[in-house]
Each structure stands twice: as structure tokens, then as C-alpha cells.
mmCIF file of C-alpha atoms in Angstrom:
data_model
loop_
_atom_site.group_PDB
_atom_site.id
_atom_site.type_symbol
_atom_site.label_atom_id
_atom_site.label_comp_id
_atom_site.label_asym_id
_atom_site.label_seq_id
_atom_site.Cartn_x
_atom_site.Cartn_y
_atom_site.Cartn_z
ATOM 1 C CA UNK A 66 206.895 245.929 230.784
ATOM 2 C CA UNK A 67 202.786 245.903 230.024
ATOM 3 C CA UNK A 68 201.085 246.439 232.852
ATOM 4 C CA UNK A 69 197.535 245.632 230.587
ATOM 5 C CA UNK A 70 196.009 245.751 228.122
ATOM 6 C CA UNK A 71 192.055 246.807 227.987
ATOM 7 C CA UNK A 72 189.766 245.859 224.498
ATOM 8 C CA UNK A 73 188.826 249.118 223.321
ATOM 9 C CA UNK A 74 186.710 249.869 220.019
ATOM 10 C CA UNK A 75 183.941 247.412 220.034
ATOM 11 C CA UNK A 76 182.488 246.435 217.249
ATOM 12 C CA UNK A 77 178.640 245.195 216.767
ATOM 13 C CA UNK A 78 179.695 242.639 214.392
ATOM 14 C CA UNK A 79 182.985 241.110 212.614
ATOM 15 C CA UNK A 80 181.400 240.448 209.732
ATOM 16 C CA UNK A 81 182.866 242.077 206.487
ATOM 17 C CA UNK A 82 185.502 242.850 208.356
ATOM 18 C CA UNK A 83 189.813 241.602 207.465
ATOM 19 C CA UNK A 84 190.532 238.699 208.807
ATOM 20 C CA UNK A 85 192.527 239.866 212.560
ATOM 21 C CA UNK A 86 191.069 243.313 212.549
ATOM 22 C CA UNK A 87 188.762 242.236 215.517
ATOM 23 C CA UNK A 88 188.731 239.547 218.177
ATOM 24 C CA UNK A 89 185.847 238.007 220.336
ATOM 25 C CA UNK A 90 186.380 238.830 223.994
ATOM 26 C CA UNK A 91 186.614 236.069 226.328
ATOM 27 C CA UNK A 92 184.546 233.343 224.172
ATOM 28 C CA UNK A 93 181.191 235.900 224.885
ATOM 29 C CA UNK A 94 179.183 238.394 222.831
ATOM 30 C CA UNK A 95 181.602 240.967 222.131
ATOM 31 C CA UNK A 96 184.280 242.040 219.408
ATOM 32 C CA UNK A 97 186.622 244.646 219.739
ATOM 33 C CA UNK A 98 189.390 246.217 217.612
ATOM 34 C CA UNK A 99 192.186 247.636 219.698
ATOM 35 C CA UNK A 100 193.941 247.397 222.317
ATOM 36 C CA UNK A 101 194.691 250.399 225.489
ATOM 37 C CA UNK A 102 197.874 249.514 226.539
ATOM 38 C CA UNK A 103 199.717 250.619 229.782
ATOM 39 C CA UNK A 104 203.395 250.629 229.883
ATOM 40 C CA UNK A 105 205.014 251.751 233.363
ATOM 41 C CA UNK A 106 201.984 254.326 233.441
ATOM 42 C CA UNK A 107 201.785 255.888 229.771
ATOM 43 C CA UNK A 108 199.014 254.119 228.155
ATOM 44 C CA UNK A 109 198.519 254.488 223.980
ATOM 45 C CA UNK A 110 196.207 252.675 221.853
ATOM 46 C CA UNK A 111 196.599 250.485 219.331
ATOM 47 C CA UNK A 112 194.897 247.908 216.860
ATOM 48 C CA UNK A 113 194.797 244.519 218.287
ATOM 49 C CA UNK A 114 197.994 243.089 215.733
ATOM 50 C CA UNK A 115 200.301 245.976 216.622
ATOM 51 C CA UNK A 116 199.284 245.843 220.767
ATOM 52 C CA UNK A 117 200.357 241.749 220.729
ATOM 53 C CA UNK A 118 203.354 242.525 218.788
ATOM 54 C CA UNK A 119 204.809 244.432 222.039
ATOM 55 C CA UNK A 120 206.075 241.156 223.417
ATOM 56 C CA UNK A 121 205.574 238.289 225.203
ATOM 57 C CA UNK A 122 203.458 239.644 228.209
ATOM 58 C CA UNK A 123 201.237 241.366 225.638
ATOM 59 C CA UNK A 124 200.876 237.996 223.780
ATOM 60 C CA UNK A 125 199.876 236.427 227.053
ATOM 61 C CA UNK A 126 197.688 238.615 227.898
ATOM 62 C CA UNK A 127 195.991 238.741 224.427
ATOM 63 C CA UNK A 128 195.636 234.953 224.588
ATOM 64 C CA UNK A 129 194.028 235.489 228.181
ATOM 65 C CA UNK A 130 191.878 238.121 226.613
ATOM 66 C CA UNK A 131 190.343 236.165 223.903
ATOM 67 C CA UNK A 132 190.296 232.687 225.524
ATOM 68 C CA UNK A 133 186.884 230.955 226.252
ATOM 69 C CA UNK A 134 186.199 230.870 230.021
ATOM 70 C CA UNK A 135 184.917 226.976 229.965
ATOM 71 C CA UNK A 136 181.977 226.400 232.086
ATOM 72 C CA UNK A 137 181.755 225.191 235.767
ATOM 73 C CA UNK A 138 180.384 221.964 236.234
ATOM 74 C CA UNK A 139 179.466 221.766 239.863
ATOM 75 C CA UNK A 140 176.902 218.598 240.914
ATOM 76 C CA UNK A 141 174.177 218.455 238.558
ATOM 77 C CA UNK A 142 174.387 221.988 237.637
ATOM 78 C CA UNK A 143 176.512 224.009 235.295
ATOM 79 C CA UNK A 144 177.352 227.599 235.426
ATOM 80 C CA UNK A 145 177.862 228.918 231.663
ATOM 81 C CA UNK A 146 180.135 232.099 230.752
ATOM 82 C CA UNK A 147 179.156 232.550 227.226
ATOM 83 C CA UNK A 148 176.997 235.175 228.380
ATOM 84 C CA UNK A 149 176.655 237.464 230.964
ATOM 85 C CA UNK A 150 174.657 235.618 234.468
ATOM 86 C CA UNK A 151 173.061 237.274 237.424
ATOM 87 C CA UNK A 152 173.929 235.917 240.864
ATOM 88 C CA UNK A 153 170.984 237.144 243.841
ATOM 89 C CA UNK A 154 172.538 238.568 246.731
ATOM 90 C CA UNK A 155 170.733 236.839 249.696
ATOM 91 C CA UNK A 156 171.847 237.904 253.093
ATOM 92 C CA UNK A 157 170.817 236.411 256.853
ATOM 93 C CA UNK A 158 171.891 239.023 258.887
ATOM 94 C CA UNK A 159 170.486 241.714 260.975
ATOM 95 C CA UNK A 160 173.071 244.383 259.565
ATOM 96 C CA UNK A 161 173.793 244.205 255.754
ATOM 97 C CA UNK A 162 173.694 247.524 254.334
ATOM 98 C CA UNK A 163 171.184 247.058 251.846
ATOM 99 C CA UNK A 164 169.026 243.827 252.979
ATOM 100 C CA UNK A 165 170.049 242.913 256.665
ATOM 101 C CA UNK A 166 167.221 241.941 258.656
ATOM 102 C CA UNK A 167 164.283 240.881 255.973
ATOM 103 C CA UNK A 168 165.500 237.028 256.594
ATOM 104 C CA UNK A 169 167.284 236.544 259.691
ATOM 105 C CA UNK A 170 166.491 233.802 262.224
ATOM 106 C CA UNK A 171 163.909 232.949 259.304
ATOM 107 C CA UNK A 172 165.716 229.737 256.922
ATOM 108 C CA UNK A 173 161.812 229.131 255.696
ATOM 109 C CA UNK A 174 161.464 232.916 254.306
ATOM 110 C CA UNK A 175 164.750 233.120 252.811
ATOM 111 C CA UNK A 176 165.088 230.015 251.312
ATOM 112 C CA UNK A 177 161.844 230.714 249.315
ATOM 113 C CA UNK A 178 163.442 234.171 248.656
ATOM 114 C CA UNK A 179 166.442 232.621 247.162
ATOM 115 C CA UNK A 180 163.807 230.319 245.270
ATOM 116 C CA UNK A 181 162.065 233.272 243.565
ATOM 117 C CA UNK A 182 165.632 234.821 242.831
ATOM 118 C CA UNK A 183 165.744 231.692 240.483
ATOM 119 C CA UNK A 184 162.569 231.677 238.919
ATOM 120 C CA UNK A 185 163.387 235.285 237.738
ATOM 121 C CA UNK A 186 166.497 234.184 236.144
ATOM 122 C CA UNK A 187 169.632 234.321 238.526
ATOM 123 C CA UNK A 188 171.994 231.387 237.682
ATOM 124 C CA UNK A 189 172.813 231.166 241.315
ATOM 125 C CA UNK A 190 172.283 232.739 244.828
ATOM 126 C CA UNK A 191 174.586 234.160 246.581
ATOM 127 C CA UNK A 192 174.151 233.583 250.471
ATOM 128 C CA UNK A 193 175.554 235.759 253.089
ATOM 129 C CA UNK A 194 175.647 235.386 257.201
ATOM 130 C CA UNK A 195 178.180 238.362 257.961
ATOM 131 C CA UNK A 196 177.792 241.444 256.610
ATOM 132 C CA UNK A 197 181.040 242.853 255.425
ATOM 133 C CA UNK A 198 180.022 246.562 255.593
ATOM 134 C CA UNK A 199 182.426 249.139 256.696
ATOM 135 C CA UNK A 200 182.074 249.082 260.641
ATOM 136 C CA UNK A 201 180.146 245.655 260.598
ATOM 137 C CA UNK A 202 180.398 243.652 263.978
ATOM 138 C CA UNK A 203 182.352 240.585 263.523
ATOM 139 C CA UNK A 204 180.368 237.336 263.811
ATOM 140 C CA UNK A 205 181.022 233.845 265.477
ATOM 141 C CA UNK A 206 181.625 231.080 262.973
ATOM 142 C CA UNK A 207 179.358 229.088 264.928
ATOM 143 C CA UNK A 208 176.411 231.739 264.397
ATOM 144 C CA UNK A 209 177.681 232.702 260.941
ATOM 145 C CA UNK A 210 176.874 228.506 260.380
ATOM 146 C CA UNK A 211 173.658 228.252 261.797
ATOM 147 C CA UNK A 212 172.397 231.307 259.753
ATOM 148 C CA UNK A 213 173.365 230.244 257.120
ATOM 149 C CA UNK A 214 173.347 225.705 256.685
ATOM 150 C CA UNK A 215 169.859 225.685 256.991
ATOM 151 C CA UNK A 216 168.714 228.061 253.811
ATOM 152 C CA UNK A 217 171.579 226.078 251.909
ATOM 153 C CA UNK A 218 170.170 222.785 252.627
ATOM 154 C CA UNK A 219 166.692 223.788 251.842
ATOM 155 C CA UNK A 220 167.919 225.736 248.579
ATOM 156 C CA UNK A 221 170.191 222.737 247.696
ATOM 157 C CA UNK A 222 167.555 220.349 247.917
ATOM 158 C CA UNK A 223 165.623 222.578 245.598
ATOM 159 C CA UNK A 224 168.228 221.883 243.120
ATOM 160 C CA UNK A 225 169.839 225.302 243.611
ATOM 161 C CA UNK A 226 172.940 226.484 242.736
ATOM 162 C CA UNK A 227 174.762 228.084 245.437
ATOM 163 C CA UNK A 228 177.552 230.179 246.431
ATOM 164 C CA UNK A 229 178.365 230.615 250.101
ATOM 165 C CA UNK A 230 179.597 234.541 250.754
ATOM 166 C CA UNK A 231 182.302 233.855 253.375
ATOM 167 C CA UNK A 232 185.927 234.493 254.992
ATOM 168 C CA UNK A 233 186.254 231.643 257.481
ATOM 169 C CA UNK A 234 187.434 228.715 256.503
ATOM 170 C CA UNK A 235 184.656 226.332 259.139
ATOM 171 C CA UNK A 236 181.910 228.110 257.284
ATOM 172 C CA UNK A 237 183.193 226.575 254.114
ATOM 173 C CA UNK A 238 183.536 223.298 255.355
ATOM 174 C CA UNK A 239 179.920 223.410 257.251
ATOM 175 C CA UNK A 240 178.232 224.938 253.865
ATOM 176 C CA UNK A 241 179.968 223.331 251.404
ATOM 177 C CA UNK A 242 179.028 219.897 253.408
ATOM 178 C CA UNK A 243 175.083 221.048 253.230
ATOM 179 C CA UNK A 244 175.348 221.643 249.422
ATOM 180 C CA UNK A 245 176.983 225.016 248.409
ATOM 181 C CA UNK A 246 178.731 224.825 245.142
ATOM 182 C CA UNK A 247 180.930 227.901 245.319
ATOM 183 C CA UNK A 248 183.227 229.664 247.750
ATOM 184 C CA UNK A 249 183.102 233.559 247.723
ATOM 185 C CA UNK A 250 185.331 235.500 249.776
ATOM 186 C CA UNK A 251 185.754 238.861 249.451
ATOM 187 C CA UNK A 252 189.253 238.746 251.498
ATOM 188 C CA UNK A 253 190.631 236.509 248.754
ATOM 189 C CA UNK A 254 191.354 233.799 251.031
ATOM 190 C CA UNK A 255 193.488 235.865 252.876
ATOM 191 C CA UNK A 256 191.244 236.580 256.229
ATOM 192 C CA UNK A 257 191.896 232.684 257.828
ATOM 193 C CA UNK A 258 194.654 230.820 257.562
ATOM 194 C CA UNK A 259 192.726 227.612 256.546
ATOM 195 C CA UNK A 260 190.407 228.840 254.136
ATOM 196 C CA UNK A 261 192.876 228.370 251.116
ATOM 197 C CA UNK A 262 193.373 224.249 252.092
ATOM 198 C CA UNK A 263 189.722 224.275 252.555
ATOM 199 C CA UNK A 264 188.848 225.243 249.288
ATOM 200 C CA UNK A 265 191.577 223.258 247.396
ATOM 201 C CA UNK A 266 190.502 220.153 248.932
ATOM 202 C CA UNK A 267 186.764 220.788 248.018
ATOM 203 C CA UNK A 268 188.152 221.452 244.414
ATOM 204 C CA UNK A 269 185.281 223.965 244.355
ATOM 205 C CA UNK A 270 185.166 227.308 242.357
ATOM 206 C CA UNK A 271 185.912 229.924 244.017
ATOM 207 C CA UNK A 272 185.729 234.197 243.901
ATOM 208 C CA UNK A 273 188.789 235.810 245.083
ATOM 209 C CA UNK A 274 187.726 239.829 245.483
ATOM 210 C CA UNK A 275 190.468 242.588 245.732
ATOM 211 C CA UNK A 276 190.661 244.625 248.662
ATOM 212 C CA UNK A 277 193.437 246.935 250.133
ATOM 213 C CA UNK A 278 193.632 245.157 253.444
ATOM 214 C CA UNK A 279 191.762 241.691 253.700
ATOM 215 C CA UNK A 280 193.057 240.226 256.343
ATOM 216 C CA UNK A 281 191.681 243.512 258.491
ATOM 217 C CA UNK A 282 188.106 243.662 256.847
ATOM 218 C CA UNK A 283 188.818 244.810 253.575
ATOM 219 C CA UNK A 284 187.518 248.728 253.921
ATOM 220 C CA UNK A 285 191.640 250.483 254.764
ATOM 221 C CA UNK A 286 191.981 253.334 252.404
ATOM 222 C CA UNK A 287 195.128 253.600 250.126
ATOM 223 C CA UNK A 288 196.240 255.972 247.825
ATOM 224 C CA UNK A 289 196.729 254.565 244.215
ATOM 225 C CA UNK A 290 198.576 255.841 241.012
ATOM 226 C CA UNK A 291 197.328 253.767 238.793
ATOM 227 C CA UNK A 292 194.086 251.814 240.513
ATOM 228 C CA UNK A 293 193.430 249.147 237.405
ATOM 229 C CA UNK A 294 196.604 248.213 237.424
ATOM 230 C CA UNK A 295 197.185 247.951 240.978
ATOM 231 C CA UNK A 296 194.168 245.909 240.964
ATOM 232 C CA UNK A 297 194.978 243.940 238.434
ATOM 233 C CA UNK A 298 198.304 243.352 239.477
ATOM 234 C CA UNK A 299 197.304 242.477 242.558
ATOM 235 C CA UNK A 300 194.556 239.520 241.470
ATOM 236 C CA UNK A 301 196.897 237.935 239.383
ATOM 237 C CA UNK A 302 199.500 237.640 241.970
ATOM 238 C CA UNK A 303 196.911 236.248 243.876
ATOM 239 C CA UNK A 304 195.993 233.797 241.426
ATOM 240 C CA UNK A 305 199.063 232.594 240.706
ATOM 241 C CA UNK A 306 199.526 231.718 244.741
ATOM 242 C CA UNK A 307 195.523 230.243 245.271
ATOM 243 C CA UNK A 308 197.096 227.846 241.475
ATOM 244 C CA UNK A 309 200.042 226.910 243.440
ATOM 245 C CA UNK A 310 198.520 225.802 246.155
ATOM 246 C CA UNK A 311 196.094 223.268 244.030
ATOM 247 C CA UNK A 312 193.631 225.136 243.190
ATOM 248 C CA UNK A 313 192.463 224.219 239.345
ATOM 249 C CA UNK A 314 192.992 228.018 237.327
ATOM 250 C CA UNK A 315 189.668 227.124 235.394
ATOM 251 C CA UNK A 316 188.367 227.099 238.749
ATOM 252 C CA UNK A 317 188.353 230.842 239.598
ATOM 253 C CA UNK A 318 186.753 233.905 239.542
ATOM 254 C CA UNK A 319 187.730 237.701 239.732
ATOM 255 C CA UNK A 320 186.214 240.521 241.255
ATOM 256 C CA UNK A 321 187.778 243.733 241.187
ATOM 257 C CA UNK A 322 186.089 244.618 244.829
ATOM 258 C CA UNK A 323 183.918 247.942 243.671
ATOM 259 C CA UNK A 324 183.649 249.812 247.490
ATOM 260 C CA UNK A 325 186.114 247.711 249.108
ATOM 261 C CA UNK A 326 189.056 250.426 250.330
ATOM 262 C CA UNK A 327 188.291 252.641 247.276
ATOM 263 C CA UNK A 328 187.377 256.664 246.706
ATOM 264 C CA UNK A 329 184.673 256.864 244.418
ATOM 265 C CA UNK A 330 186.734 258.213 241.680
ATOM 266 C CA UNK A 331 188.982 255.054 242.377
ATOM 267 C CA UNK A 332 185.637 252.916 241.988
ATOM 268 C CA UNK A 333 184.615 255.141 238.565
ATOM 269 C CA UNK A 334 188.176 253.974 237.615
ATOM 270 C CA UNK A 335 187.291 250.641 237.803
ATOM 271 C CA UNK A 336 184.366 250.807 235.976
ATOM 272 C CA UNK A 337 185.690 251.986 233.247
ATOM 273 C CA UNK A 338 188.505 249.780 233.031
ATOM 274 C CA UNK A 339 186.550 246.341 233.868
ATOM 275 C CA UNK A 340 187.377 245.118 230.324
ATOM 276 C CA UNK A 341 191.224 244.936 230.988
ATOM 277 C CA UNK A 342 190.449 242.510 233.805
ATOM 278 C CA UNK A 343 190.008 239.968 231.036
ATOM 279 C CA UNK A 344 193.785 239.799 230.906
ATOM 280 C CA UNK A 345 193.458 237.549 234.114
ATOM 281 C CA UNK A 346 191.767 234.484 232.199
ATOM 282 C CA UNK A 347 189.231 234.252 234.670
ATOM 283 C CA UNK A 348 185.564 234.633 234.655
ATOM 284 C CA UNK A 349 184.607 238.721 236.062
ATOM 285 C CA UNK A 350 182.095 239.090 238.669
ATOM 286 C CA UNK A 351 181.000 242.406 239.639
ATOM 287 C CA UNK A 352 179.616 243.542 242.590
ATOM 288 C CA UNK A 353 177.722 247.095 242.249
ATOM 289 C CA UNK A 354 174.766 246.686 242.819
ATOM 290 C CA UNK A 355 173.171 249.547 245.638
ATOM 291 C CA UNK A 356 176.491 250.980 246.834
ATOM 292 C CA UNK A 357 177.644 253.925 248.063
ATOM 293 C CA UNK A 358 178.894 255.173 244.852
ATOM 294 C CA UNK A 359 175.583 255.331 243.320
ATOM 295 C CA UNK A 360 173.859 257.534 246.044
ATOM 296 C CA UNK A 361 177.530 259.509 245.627
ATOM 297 C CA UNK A 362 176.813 260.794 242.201
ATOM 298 C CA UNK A 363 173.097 260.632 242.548
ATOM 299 C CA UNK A 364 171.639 263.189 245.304
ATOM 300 C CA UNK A 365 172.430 261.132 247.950
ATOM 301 C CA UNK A 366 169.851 258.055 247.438
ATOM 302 C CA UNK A 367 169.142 255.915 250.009
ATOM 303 C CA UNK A 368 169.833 252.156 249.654
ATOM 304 C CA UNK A 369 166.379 251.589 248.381
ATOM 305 C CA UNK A 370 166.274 254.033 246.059
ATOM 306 C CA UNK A 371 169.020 252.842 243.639
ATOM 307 C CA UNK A 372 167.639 250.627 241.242
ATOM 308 C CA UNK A 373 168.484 253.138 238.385
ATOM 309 C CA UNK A 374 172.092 253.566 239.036
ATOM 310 C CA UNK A 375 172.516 248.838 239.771
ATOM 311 C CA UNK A 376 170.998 248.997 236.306
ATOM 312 C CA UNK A 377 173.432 251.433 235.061
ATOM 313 C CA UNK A 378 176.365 250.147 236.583
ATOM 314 C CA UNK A 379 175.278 246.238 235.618
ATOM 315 C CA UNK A 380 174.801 247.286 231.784
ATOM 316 C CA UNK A 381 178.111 248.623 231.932
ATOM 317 C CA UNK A 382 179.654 245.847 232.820
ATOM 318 C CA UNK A 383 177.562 243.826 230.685
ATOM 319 C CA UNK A 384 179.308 245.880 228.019
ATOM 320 C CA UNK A 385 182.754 245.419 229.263
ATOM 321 C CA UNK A 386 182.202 241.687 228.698
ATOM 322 C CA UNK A 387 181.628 240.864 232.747
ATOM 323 C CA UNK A 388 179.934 237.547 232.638
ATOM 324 C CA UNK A 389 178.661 237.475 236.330
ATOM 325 C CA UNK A 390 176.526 240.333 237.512
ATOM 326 C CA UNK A 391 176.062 240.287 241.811
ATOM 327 C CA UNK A 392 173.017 242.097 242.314
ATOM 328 C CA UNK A 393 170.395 242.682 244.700
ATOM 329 C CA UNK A 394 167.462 243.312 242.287
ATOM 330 C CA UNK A 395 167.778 239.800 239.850
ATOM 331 C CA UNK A 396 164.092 240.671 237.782
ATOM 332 C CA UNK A 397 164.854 244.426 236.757
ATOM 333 C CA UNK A 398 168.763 242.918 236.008
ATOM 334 C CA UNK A 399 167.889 240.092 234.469
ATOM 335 C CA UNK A 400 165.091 241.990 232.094
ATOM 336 C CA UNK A 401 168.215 244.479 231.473
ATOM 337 C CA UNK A 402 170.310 242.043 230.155
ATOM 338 C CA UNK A 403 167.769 239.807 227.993
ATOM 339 C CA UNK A 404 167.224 243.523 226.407
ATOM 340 C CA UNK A 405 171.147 244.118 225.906
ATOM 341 C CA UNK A 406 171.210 240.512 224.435
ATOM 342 C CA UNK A 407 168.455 240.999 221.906
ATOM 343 C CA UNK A 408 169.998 244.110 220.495
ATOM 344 C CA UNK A 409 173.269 242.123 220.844
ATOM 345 C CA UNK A 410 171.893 239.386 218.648
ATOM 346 C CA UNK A 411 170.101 241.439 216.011
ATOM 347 C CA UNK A 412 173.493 243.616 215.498
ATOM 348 C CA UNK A 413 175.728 240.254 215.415
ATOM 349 C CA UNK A 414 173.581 239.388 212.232
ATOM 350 C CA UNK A 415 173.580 242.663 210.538
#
């Protein structure tokens, strides 16, 4: 059986080009010609018509592939996939790896950060009371709530989209109440045993993130053959159970969890592959922004010192067609991207 396929061969325009030769990925900016397909571990490549003629799971996952991720509508604001978005990592804790401490105890100071996230382009912030760092000490929901309501009302009342980064299910109830738009969990929904009710009664969107072992933390280590397509496989058995239990498919978002229980060559993997994530139907977000894999291939750089390698890594998924970008750094990101987009445009037209 497929396992995936990945769009390979991009194009910078179909024009004068047969009719079927290329396809548009996901409703976006890109056009590709062929297809990487792995079959019970060999993979091949082929043009597009020859890679859907393999069979009905390659026809579903061309249809995936190509399919226009509609936008969210959530309140008064709507989240576009057309192109790729930036979402601002804002965390209130004293521990996240990259940011923990600049805002905690302080909803004033990082609501008005999450503000100027916005006026430099993010289409939403991201907002974080737990850090979910390898070796990070657990947090009360009732602390993780009053870190976090507070900025979310303020934000919300700004007009503000907002996503609420979270595993426990009263956090989503508390910060959905107070105007979050968004559920993101990096366990999936897997971590409480509510959290999956919880978000199909809100009928809000929600991230589901891959990890090895989310109901521990995320961060166990496991040995993969084949980590795309154990990712992969994994997410869409997970979406198929999050659908089942009422939650709208149009709803969701992917994230192939970049640092989450991975080596850094399973992580480079990854990467590389984002593009065959398409074959879930779902809106990509990608998460790369500062980690450990950057200051892995480049001399050991602190936290604050990888700006050059979020850029890199964002621009690469920008490429793959990833249509939300989770970043730390939203001016430098967004400035990336508005470049990418011009050079996009002027090559779309010849």
C-alpha cells in the first residue's frame, strides 16, 4: 500500500505548460510536477498522472494534496491559508526555553507584547502558561489559568486572534471562555482525558502535534525506520479519531512536532519531507523556530543567537507549502516571507 506521497519538482509557474503536467499544492502558491512515492519503504518518483494512477490511496491522497484548505472563520476574525501566516509564540512562564520569564506575573507587558506581534504581521498569537521543554516542571491548571486568562482577555478585547498553547482540558474551557479562538496542544489531545469533549463542544480549531509519547510529556525517544511516515501515519490516525468524535475535519491543523522525541537527523528528516504532510488535508503548522537543532548544526548557538537558522528553517517550510509558521521572531519572519512572496509573484507571471 502507499504510505505517501510528497510533491516533488516545483515549478515557478504552470504556464505554457500541458494541461496535468503540474498541480497547485494545497490551494497556495506552489506547483509541482511529480510525485515521491513510498511503498512499504522503497520510495520512486514519478510525474503526478502516473503517481495517482497507483490506486485508490494514491488518488486520495492526491485529492488531499491539491485540495484548498478553506479558511477558519473564528468570531470576527478569519484565519486565511492561501498563503503562508506567522503565529507569535508568547509564553508566561518562568521556564520556557527560549522566552520564559520576560512576561510572567506581568498580563499588562505581555499583552502589549502580543499586541506588537500583530502590528508586525502575525495572524495570531500563540499564548503559552507551561512550558513543555524537556525536564519542564509540571504546572497546576489553576496557575496555568491565571497566567494565562488575563493576557487573553486583554488581547481579545484588542480584537486579537488567539490560540491558547495547552494540554489540559480546564485551561481550554477557562481560555476559550475569555476569548481564545484556537486550541493547541502539542499532546494531540491525548495528555487529559477531557480535552477531546472540550474542544468538540467549543467547535473550535484545533492543532494536534505528533509526539512519541504524549500522554508522558511528549520528549520519550524512539527509534524510527521510516520517521515521515511514521509521522504521518500517526496524525492521520489521529485525525480520523479527534473526526469521530465531532470534531469538524476542516477544523484541524497538523504539526509534525519538530524536537518533540526526535534525533536531529530524525528532525532533518522531517524537514525535508514537510511537503508530504499535505496528504493529511489539513492546514501545516511548523514549529522551528530557536530549537535545539539549530544550535546542533550551528556551533552550538545559544537560544538567542538563532535568528539565522528560524529564518532558514521557516523559508523552508515556506517552500514546502507550510501555511502556518510558529515562531518566536514574527518581524525578521514575516519580512522573510513578504520577500519569498514577491519573488513568488513575479515568477507566477513570467
Amino acid at each position: 500500500m502507499i504510505d505517501w506521497l510528497r510533491p516533488v519538482r516545483f515549478v515557478d509557474t504552470p504556464v505554457g505548460l500541458d494541461d496535468g503536467s503540474v498541480a497547485r499544492l494545497a490551494g497556495g502558491l506552489q506547483w509541482f510536477a511529480a510525485y515521491e512515492v513510498s511503498e512499504g519503504g522503497r520510495r520512486r518518483t514519478l510525474p503526478i498522472a502516473e503517481g495517482v494512477a497507483l490506486g485508490e490511496r494514491a488518488a486520495l491522497l492526491h485529492a488531499r494534496i491539491v485540495a484548498s484548505r478553506p479558511a477558519l472563520t473564528i468570531g470576527a476574525r478569519t484565519l486565511r491559508f492561501d498563503q503562508p501566516q506567522v503565529a507569535g509564540i508568547l509564553n508566561v512562564t518562568p521556564d520556557s526555553f527560549s522566552d520564559g520569564g520576560q512576561h510572567v506575573d506581568d498580563p499588562e507587558s505581555a499583552a502589549a507584547a502580543g499586541v506588537a506581534m500583530l502590528a508586525a504581521g502575525a495572524a495570531l498569537v500563540d499564548l503559552g502558561g507551561e512550558s513543555t521543554r524537556p525536564g519542564a516542571t509540571a504546572v497546576w491548571e489553576g496557575d496555568e489559568i491565571a497566567r494565562t486568562v488575563p493576557v487573553i482577555e486583554r488581547l481579545a478585547g484588542s480584537g486579537a486572534l488567539v490560540s491558547i498553547d495547552t494540554r489540559k482540558a480546564a485551561v481550554m474551557e477557562a481560555t476559550l471562555a475569555a476569548g481564545a479562538g484556537i486550541v493547541n496542544d502539542v499532546s494531540a489531545l491525548l495528555w487529559d482525558d477531557r480535552a477531546l469533549d472540550v474542544v468538540a463542544r467549543a467547535g473550535c480549531p484545533v492543532v494536534l502535534m505528533h509526539s512519541p509519547d504524549p500522554a508522558k510529556g511528549g520528549h520519550g525517544r524512539v527509534a524510527y525506520a521510516d520517521v515521515v511516515g511514521e509521522v504521518f501515519g500517526w496524525l492521520e490516525a489521529r485525525i480520523a479519531a479527534v473526526v469521530a468524535a465531532g470534531v469538524a475535519r476542516d477544523r484541524i491543523i497538523v504539526d509534525p512536532g519538530i524536537g518533540f522525541g526526535k534525533s536531529l537527523g530524525d528532525n532533518l528528516a522531517l524537514i525535508n519531507g514537510l511537503a508530504a504532510f499535505h496528504g493529511l488535508g489539513c492546514p501545516i503548522m511548523l514549529g522551528a523556530s530557536r530549537k535545539r537543532m539549530i544550535g546542533a548544526l550551528a556551533d552550538e548557538a545559544p537560544v538567542d543567537r538563532r535568528l539565522g537558522g528560524s529564518i532558514a528553517l521557516a523559508l523552508k517550510g515556506i517552500e514546502a507549502g507550510v501555511q502556518l509558521l510558529r515562531v518566536h521572531d514574527v518581524l525578521e519572519t514575516v519580512q522573510a516571507a513578504k520577500i519569498w512572496r514577491g519573488w513568488r509573484d513575479r515568477a507566477l507571471v513570467g
